[in-house]
CSV table of N, CA and C in Angstrom, one decimal:
chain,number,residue,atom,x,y,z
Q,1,UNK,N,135.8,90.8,119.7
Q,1,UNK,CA,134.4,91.1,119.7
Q,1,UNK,C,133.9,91.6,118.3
Q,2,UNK,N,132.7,91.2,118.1
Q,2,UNK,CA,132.5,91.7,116.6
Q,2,UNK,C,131.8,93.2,116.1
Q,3,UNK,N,131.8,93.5,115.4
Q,3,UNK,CA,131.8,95.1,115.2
Q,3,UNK,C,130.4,95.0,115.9
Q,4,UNK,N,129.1,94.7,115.4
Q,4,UNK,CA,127.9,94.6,116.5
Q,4,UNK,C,128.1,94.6,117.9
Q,5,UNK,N,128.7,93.7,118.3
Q,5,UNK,CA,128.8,93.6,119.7
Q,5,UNK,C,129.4,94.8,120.0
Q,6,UNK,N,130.2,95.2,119.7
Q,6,UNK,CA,131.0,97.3,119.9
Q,6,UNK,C,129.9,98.1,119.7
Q,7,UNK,N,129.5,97.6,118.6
Q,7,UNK,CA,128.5,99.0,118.6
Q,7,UNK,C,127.2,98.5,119.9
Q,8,UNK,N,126.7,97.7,120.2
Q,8,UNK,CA,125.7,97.3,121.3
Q,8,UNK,C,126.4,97.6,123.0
Q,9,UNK,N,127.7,97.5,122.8
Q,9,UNK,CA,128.3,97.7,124.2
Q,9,UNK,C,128.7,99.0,124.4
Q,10,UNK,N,128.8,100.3,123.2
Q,10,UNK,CA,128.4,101.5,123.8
Q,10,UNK,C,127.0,101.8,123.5
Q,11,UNK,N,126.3,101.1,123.4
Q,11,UNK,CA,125.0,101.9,122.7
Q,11,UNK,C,124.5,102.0,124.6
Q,12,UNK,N,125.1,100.9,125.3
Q,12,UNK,CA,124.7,100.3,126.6
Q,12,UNK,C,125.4,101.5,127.6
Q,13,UNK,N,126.5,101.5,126.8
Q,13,UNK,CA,127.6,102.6,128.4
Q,13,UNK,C,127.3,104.2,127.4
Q,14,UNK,N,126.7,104.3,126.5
Q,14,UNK,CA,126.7,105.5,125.8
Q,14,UNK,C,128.4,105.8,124.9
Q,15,UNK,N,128.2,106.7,124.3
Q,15,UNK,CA,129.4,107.7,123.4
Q,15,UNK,C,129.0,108.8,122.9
Q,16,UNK,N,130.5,109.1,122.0
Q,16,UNK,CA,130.3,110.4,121.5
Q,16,UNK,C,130.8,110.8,120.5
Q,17,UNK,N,130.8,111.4,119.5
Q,17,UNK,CA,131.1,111.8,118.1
Q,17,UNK,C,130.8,112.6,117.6
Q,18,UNK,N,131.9,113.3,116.6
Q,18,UNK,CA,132.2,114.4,116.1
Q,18,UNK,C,131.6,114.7,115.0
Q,19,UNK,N,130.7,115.0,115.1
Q,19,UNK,CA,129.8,115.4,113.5
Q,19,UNK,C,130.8,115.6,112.2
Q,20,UNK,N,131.0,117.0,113.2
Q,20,UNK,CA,131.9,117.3,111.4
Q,20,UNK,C,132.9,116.4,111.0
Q,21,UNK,N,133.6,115.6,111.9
Q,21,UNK,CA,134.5,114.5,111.3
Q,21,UNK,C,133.6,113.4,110.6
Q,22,UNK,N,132.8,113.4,111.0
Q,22,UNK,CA,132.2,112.3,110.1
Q,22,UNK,C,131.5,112.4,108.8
Q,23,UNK,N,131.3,113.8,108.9
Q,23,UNK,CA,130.5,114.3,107.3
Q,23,UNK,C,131.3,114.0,106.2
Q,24,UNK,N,130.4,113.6,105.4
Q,24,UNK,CA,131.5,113.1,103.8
Q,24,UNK,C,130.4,113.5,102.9
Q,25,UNK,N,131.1,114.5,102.4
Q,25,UNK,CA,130.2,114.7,101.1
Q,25,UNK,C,130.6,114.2,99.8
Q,26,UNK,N,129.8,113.5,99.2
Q,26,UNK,CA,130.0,112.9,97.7
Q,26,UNK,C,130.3,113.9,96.7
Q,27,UNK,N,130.4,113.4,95.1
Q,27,UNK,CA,129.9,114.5,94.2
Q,27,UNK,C,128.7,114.6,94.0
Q,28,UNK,N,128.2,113.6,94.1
Q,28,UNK,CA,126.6,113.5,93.9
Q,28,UNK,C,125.8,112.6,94.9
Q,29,UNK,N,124.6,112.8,94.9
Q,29,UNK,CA,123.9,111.6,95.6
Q,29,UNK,C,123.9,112.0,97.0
Q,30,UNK,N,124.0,111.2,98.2
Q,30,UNK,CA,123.6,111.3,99.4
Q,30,UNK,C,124.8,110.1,100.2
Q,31,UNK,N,125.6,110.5,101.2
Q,31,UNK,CA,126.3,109.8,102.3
Q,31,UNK,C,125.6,109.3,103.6
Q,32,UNK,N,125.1,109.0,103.7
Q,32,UNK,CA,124.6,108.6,105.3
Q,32,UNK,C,125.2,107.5,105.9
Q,33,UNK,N,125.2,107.7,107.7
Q,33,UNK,CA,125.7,107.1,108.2
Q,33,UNK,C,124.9,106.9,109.7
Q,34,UNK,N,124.7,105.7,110.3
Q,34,UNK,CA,123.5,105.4,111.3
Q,34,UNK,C,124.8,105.5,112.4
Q,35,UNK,N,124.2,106.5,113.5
Q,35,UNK,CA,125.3,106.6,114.5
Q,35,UNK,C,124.7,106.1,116.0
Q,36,UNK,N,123.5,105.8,115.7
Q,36,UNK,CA,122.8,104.8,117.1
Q,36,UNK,C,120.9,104.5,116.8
Q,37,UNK,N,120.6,103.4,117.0
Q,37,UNK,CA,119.2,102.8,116.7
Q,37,UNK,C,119.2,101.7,117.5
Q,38,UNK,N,117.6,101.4,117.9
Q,38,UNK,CA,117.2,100.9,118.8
Q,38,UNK,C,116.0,100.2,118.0
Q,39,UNK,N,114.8,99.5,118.9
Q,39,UNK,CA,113.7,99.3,118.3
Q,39,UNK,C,113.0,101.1,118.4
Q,40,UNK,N,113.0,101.9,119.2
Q,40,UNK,CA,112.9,102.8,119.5
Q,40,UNK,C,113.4,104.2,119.0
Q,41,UNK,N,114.2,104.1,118.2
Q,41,UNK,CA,114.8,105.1,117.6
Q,41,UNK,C,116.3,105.2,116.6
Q,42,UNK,N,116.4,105.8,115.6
Q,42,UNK,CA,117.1,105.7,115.1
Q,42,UNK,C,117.6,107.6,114.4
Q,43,UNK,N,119.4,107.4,114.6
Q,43,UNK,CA,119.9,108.5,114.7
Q,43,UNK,C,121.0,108.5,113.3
Q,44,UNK,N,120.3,109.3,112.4
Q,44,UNK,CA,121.6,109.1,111.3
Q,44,UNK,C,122.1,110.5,110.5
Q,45,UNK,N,123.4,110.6,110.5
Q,45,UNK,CA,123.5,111.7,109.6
Q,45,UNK,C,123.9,110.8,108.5
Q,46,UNK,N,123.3,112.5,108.0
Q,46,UNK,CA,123.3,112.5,106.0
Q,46,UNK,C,123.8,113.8,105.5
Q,47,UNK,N,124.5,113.3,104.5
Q,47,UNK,CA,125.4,114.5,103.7
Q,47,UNK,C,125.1,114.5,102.5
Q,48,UNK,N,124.7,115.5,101.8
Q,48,UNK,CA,123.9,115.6,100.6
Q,48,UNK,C,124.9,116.3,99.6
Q,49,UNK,N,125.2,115.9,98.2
Q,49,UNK,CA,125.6,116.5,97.7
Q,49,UNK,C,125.1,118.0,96.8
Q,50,UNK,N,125.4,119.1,96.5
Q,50,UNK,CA,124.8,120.2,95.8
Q,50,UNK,C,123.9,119.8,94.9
Q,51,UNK,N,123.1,120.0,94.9
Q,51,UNK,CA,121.6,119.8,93.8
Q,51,UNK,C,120.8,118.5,93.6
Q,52,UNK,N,121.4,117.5,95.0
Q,52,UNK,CA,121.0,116.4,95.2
Q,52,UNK,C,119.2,117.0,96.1
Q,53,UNK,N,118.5,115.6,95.8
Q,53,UNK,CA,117.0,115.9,96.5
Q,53,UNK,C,116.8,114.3,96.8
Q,54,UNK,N,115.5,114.7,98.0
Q,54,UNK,CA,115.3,113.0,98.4
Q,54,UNK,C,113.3,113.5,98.1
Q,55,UNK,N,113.2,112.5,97.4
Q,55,UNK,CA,111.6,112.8,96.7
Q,55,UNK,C,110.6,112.8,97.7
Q,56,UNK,N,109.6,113.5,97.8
Q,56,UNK,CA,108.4,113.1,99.0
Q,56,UNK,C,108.3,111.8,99.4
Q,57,UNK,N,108.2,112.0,100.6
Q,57,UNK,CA,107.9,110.3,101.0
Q,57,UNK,C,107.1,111.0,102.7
Q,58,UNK,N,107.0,109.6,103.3
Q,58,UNK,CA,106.0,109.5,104.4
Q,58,UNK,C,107.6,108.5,105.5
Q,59,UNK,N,106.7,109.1,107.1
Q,59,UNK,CA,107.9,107.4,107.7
Q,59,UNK,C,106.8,107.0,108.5
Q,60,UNK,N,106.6,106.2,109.3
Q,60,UNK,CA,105.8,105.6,110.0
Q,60,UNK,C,106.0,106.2,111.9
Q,61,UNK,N,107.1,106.9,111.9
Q,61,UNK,CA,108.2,107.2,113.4
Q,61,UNK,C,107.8,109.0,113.2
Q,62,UNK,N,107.7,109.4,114.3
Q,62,UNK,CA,108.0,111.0,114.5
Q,62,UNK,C,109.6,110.9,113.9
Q,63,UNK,N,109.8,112.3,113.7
Q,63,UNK,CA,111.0,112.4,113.3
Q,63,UNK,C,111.5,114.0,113.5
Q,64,UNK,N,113.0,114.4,113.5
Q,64,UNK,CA,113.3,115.9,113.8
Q,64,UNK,C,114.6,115.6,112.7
Q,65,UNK,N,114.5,116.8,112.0
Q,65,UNK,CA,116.1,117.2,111.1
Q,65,UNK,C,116.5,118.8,111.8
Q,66,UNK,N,117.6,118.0,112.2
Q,66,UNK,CA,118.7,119.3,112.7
Q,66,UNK,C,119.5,119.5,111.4
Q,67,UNK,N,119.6,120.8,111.0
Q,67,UNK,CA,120.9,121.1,110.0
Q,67,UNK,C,121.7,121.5,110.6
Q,68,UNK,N,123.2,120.9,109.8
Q,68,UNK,CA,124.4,121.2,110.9
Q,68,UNK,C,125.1,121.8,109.5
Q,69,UNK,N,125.1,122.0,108.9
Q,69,UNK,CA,125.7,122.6,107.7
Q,69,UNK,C,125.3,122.8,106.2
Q,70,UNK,N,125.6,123.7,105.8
Q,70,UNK,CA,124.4,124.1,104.1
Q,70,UNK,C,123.4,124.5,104.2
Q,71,UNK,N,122.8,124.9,102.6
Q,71,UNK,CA,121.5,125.2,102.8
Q,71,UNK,C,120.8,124.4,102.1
Q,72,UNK,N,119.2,124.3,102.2
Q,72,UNK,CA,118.9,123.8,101.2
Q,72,UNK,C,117.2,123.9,101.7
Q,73,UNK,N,116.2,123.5,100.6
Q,73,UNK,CA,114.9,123.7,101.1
Q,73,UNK,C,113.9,122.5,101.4
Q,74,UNK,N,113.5,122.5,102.7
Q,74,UNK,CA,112.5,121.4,103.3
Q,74,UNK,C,111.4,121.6,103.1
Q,75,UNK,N,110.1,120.5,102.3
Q,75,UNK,CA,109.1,120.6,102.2
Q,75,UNK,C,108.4,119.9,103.4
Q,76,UNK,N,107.9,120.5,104.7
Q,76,UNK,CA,106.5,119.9,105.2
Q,76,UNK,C,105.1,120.0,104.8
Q,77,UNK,N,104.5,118.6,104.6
Q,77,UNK,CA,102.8,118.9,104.2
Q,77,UNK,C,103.0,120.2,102.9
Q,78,UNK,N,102.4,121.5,103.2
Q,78,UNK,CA,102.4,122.1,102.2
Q,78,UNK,C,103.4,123.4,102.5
Q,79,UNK,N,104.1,123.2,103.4
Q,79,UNK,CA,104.9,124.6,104.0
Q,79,UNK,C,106.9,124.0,103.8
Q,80,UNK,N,106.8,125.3,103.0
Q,80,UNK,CA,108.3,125.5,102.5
Q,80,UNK,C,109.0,126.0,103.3
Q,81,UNK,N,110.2,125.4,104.1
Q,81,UNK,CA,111.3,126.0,104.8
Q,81,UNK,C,112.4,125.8,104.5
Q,82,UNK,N,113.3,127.1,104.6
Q,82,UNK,CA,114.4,127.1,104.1
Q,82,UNK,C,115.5,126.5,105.6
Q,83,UNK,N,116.5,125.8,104.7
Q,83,UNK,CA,117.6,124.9,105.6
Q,83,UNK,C,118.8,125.7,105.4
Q,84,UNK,N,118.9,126.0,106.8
Q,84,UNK,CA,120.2,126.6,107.3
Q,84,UNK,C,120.8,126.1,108.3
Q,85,UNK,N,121.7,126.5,108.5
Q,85,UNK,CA,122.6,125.9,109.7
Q,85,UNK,C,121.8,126.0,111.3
Q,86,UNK,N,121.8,125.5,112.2
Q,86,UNK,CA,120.7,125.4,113.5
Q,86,UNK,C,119.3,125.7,113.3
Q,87,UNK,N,118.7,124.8,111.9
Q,87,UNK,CA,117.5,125.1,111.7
Q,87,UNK,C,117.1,123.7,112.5
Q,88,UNK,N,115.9,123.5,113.1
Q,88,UNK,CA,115.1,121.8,113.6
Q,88,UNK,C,113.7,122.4,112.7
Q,89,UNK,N,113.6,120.9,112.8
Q,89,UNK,CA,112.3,120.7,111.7
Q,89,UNK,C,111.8,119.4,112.2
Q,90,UNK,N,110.7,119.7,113.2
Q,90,UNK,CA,109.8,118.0,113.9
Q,90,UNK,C,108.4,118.1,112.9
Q,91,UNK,N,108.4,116.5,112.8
Q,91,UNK,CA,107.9,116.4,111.5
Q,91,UNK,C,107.2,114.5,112.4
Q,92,UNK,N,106.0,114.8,112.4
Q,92,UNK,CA,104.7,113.8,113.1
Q,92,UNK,C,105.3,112.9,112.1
Q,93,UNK,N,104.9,111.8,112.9
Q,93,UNK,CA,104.5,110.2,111.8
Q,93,UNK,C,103.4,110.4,110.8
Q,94,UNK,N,103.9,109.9,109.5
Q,94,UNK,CA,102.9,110.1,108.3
Q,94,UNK,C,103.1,111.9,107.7
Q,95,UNK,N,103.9,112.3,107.9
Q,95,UNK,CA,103.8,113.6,107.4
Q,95,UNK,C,104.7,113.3,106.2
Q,96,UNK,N,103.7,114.1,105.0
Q,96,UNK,CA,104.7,114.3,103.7
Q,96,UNK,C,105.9,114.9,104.0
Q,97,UNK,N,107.1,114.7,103.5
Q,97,UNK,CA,108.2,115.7,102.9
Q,97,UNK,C,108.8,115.0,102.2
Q,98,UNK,N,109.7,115.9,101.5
Q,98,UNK,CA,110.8,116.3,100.8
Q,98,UNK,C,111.6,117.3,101.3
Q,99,UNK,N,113.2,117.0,100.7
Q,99,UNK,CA,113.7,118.2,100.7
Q,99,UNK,C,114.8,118.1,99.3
Q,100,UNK,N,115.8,119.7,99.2
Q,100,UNK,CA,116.7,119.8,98.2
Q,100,UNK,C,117.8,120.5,98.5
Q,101,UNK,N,119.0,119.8,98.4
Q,101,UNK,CA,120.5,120.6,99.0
Q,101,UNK,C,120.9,121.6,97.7
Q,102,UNK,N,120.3,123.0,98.0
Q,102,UNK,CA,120.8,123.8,97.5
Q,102,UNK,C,122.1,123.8,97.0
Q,103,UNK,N,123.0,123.7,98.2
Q,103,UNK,CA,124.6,123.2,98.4
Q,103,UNK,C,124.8,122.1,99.4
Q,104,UNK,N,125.8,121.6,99.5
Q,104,UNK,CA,126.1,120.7,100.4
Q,104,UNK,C,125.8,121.0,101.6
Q,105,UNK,N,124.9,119.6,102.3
Q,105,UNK,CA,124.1,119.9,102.9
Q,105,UNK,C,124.5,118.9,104.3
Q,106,UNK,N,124.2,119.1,105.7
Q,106,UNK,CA,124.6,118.4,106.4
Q,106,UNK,C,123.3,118.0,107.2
Q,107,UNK,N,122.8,117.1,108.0
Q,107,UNK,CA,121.2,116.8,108.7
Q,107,UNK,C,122.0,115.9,109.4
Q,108,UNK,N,121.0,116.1,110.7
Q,108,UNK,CA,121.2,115.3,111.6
Q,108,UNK,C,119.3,114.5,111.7
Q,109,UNK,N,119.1,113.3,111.0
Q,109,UNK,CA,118.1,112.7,111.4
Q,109,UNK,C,117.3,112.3,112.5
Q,110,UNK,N,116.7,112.1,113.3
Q,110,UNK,CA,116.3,111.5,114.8
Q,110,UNK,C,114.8,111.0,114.4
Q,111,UNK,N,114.8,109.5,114.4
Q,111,UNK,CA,113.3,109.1,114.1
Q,111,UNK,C,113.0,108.5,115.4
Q,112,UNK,N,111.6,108.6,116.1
Q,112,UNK,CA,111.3,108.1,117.4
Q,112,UNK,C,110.2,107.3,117.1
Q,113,UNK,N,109.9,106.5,117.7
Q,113,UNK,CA,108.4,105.6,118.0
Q,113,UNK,C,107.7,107.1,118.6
């Protein structure tokens, strides 16, 4: 069976995965990894290296960032929040952000229609 077809025949019966085993932090730059998507949604962590940043941008999908590890600071629209570990941050379709891994940083992504 080919690696698609595995990933489509749990996406069907469901699974399960261990965050922290899969976090990889770089020395620099950004790790991510898509752990389930649909036309309807897509689920990815990302591991940020210390003083790494991802520039303002927009998505077209609602979207929520769970931190599972680090700190670091999220810009929504014009409000600054600081990223800590069990912080959520839902963030409408079309909303500016940014953010910046203070330190190594862990997010759990979830973008929805």
């Amino acid at each position: 069976m080919s690696k698609e077809n595995l990933w489509m025949a749990s996406m069907d019966k469901g699974f399960s995965r261990d965050l922290t085993e899969l976090m990889q932090f770089p020395t620099e730059g950004i790790f991510s990894t898509v752990l389930a998507k649909s036309e309807n949604y897509n689920y990815t962590l990302m591991c940020l290296a210390a003083g790494s940043d991802i520039d303002e941008h927009t998505s077209t999908k609602n979207g929520v960032v769970q931190v599972l590890k680090g700190k670091g600071k999220f810009r929504l629209f014009d409000q600054d929040i600081e990223m800590k570990e069990g912080v959520f941050i839902f963030m409408p379709k079309n909303a500016p952000h940014s953010l910046k891994a203070d330190e190594d940083l862990s997010i759990l992504l979830c973008l929805t229609t």
